[in-house]
Amino acid sequence: MADSLTIIGLGYVGLPLAQEACRCGFRVTGLDVSSSVVKGLNAGHSHVDDLDATDVAEMLANGFSATADASCIEKADVVVVCVPTPLSDDGTPDLGAVESASRSVGTNLRPGTLVVLESTTYPGTTGECVRPIIEEASGLVAGDDFHLAYSPERIDPGNARFGLRNTPKVVGGLTDGCTEAASTFYGRLVDQVVPTVGLREAELAKLLENTYRHVNIALVNEMAVFCHELGIDLWSSIEAASTKPFGFQAFYPGPGVGGHCIPIDPNYLSWVVRSLGYRFRFVELAQEVSERMPAYVAKRVQDALNAERKAVNGSKVVLVGVSYKADISDVRETPARPLVALLRSMGAEVGYLDPHVPEFWVDGEPVPSIGPVDAASTGLADADIVVVLQAHRVVVDSDVLNDAAAVLDTSGRLVGENVERL
Ligand SMILES: NC(=O)c1ccc[n+]([C@@H]2O[C@H](COP(=O)([O-])OP(=O)(O)OC[C@H]3O[C@@H](n4cnc5c(N)ncnc54)[C@H](O)[C@@H]3O)[C@@H](O)[C@H]2O)c1
């Protein structure tokens, strides 16, 4: 079995894959266009939450190296592409990084190589976008001269229970031979490989998973708004419903969705559906509901201050947890950003407490940090209201919020006389 692997794109997805592959005896080269990522990794620094410097040191000791030179692909038996798939300014898929990575693969590909795309994308990308670029640049034919497959990444940053190895890996190839080659490769890295009948089924599986989360999060977000008005504790109802041993999975409300997946990926699917002449209404509705949540949280801040005969204008508001989910540092698409912008526009003085996020900027202006958790009590004592956006363990497990004047908790994790839930 082949054991020289090139991973293109060394971020939240590519780096954990590189780590597992190093552990499994592959000779791993990481290719990235960012010179700071390449330099940092070669110097032993990690830039993603799930790996620390010790992990990178272990990888380097196992032969890992990072480079910006695409000629490393020439030596690879397997190439896995993990580059970003963002949205363009007009909300449509931006496949620029996938196309450029595919060109790098095509110009350096040798016959017999297995090429796998892991970036989340719409069904058809691997066969109709990646394949022709690689074939044209290499002069080789997919399925005959090289193997081509798609395998969605299911990484959940900060999840201590499920990592790459114990999360089943979906794999779909251009041909049966491609599926088999990709299944053999991933079979060395993960406990269970799940083959699909083709490329597009594997591509869709990932979007189905993310759309399912997106829609269900929006469902409870919408319920949180009317449950508050009806005086119903939605968290208690979710807890009760969760005791049903079949047919129900718990989702929780929050200040809005963030990260690279939920707010972005389902748009890839609705974009494809639009090309059929109609709309994927569930996704669009979910987007609309969750996008309204930061404004709803701002309104609840206003109501809470009003109850104390205070105006938002001039009040000190501290946001706890500005990353997009608990216990990680990723601030991509975080709902904290629109919330800060709204509160500022209403005249509030906004600060934040987040041990995972050393600095936080909104609209080109820094949001002042009130310091590390152990020294944060002064900043919290001055606050007219504290809004818990993400319940980072280190904050929730401390008593730092006990003496705050008022706490609006969007996470449903806190209790106390000064705490009001979303
Ligand atoms: N972050 C997650 O939790 C997660 C989970 C599942 C799937 N995904 C998907 O995986 C893909 C990668 O996401 P990520 O979070 O790892 O992104 P990331 O931004 O953390 O990392 C991507 C890396 O790719 C590099 N890059 C960009 N263009 C390149 C090119 N042409 N050649 C080489 N390197 C290039 C960037 O410099 C960056 O270091 C996306 O499609 C994403 O939707 C992400």
Short mmCIF file of N, CA and C and ligand atoms in Angstrom, two decimals, residues 8-14 31-34 37 47 82-85 97 100-101 118-120 153-155 157 206 260-261 265 324 330 332, ligand 1:
data_model
loop_
_atom_site.label_atom_id
_atom_site.label_comp_id
_atom_site.label_asym_id
_atom_site.label_seq_id
_atom_site.Cartn_x
_atom_site.Cartn_y
_atom_site.Cartn_z
N ILE A 8 -3.29 18.98 0.87
CA ILE A 8 -3.32 20.38 0.41
C ILE A 8 -4.31 21.16 1.26
N GLY A 9 -3.81 22.16 1.97
CA GLY A 9 -4.66 22.95 2.88
C GLY A 9 -4.51 22.44 4.30
N LEU A 10 -3.76 23.19 5.12
CA LEU A 10 -3.42 22.69 6.46
C LEU A 10 -4.18 23.46 7.54
N GLY A 11 -5.50 23.39 7.47
CA GLY A 11 -6.31 24.11 8.45
C GLY A 11 -6.98 23.16 9.43
N TYR A 12 -8.18 23.52 9.84
CA TYR A 12 -8.93 22.74 10.83
C TYR A 12 -9.17 21.31 10.36
N VAL A 13 -9.23 21.10 9.04
CA VAL A 13 -9.48 19.77 8.49
C VAL A 13 -8.17 19.07 8.12
N GLY A 14 -7.32 19.77 7.38
CA GLY A 14 -6.09 19.16 6.85
C GLY A 14 -5.11 18.75 7.94
N LEU A 31 0.88 20.83 2.04
CA LEU A 31 1.08 21.91 1.08
C LEU A 31 0.08 23.02 1.39
N ASP A 32 0.59 24.24 1.59
CA ASP A 32 -0.34 25.34 1.91
C ASP A 32 0.19 26.61 1.26
N VAL A 33 -0.75 27.45 0.79
CA VAL A 33 -0.35 28.71 0.15
C VAL A 33 0.04 29.77 1.17
N SER A 34 -0.29 29.54 2.43
CA SER A 34 0.03 30.55 3.45
C SER A 34 1.43 30.31 4.00
N VAL A 37 1.50 29.82 7.79
CA VAL A 37 1.10 28.46 8.22
C VAL A 37 2.28 27.50 8.03
N HIS A 47 -1.75 26.20 14.68
CA HIS A 47 -2.67 27.33 14.59
C HIS A 47 -4.11 26.87 14.66
N CYS A 82 -7.93 19.73 1.08
CA CYS A 82 -8.73 20.22 2.23
C CYS A 82 -8.73 21.75 2.26
N VAL A 83 -8.97 22.36 1.13
CA VAL A 83 -8.89 23.83 1.07
C VAL A 83 -10.28 24.44 1.34
N PRO A 84 -10.33 25.73 1.66
CA PRO A 84 -11.63 26.32 2.02
C PRO A 84 -12.59 26.42 0.85
N THR A 85 -13.89 26.36 1.18
CA THR A 85 -14.95 26.55 0.19
C THR A 85 -15.92 27.61 0.74
N ALA A 97 -10.34 28.28 -4.38
CA ALA A 97 -9.25 27.52 -3.77
C ALA A 97 -9.25 26.08 -4.28
N SER A 100 -7.78 26.18 -7.78
CA SER A 100 -6.34 26.40 -7.82
C SER A 100 -5.58 25.17 -7.28
N ALA A 101 -6.15 24.52 -6.23
CA ALA A 101 -5.51 23.29 -5.73
C ALA A 101 -5.56 22.19 -6.80
N GLU A 118 -11.74 16.67 -0.02
CA GLU A 118 -12.47 16.61 1.27
C GLU A 118 -13.24 17.89 1.55
N SER A 119 -12.93 18.97 0.83
CA SER A 119 -13.62 20.24 1.08
C SER A 119 -15.12 20.05 0.90
N THR A 120 -15.90 20.72 1.76
CA THR A 120 -17.35 20.63 1.65
C THR A 120 -17.81 21.41 0.43
N GLU A 153 -15.17 15.63 5.17
CA GLU A 153 -14.62 15.68 6.52
C GLU A 153 -15.76 15.89 7.51
N ARG A 154 -15.69 15.20 8.66
CA ARG A 154 -16.76 15.35 9.66
C ARG A 154 -16.20 15.86 10.97
N ILE A 155 -15.07 16.54 10.88
CA ILE A 155 -14.39 16.96 12.11
C ILE A 155 -15.27 17.93 12.91
N PRO A 157 -14.53 20.45 15.74
CA PRO A 157 -13.48 21.04 16.58
C PRO A 157 -13.91 21.12 18.04
N LYS A 206 -22.63 14.97 3.06
CA LYS A 206 -22.11 16.02 3.95
C LYS A 206 -23.10 17.19 4.05
N HIS A 260 -17.47 27.66 10.00
CA HIS A 260 -17.30 27.56 8.56
C HIS A 260 -18.37 26.70 7.91
N CYS A 261 -19.10 25.92 8.73
CA CYS A 261 -19.98 24.92 8.12
C CYS A 261 -21.44 25.35 8.04
N ASP A 265 -22.31 26.05 4.29
CA ASP A 265 -22.46 24.86 3.43
C ASP A 265 -23.85 24.68 2.83
N TYR A 324 -17.46 30.94 17.82
CA TYR A 324 -18.78 30.52 17.36
C TYR A 324 -19.35 29.34 18.14
N ASP A 330 -12.25 29.58 17.32
CA ASP A 330 -12.61 29.96 15.96
C ASP A 330 -13.70 31.05 15.97
N ARG A 332 -14.77 32.51 13.04
CA ARG A 332 -15.32 32.67 11.69
C ARG A 332 -16.85 32.68 11.74
N1 LIG B 1 -13.56 23.53 10.12
C1 LIG B 1 -14.42 22.55 10.20
O1 LIG B 1 -14.89 22.22 11.27
C2 LIG B 1 -14.82 21.76 8.96
C3 LIG B 1 -15.52 20.55 9.14
C4 LIG B 1 -15.86 19.79 8.05
C5 LIG B 1 -15.55 20.25 6.77
N2 LIG B 1 -14.89 21.44 6.59
C6 LIG B 1 -14.58 21.83 5.21
O2 LIG B 1 -13.22 21.54 4.94
C7 LIG B 1 -12.65 22.53 4.08
C8 LIG B 1 -11.46 23.20 4.74
O3 LIG B 1 -11.91 23.86 5.92
P1 LIG B 1 -10.92 24.31 7.08
O4 LIG B 1 -11.80 24.69 8.22
O5 LIG B 1 -9.85 23.29 7.29
O6 LIG B 1 -10.28 25.61 6.41
P2 LIG B 1 -9.05 26.47 6.96
O7 LIG B 1 -9.27 27.85 6.49
O8 LIG B 1 -8.85 26.19 8.43
O9 LIG B 1 -7.78 25.85 6.22
C9 LIG B 1 -7.63 25.85 4.86
C10 LIG B 1 -6.15 25.99 4.51
O10 LIG B 1 -6.05 25.88 3.10
C11 LIG B 1 -5.06 26.80 2.66
N3 LIG B 1 -5.28 27.04 1.22
C12 LIG B 1 -6.20 27.85 0.62
N4 LIG B 1 -6.11 27.76 -0.72
C13 LIG B 1 -5.09 26.87 -0.99
C14 LIG B 1 -4.53 26.36 -2.17
N5 LIG B 1 -4.99 26.70 -3.38
N6 LIG B 1 -3.49 25.51 -2.06
C15 LIG B 1 -3.01 25.13 -0.84
N7 LIG B 1 -3.52 25.59 0.32
C16 LIG B 1 -4.56 26.44 0.25
C17 LIG B 1 -5.24 28.00 3.55
O11 LIG B 1 -4.08 28.80 3.58
C18 LIG B 1 -5.55 27.33 4.90
O12 LIG B 1 -4.39 27.14 5.67
C19 LIG B 1 -13.80 23.50 3.78
O13 LIG B 1 -14.42 23.09 2.59
C20 LIG B 1 -14.74 23.29 4.95
O14 LIG B 1 -16.07 23.62 4.61
C21 LIG B 1 -14.51 22.19 7.67
#
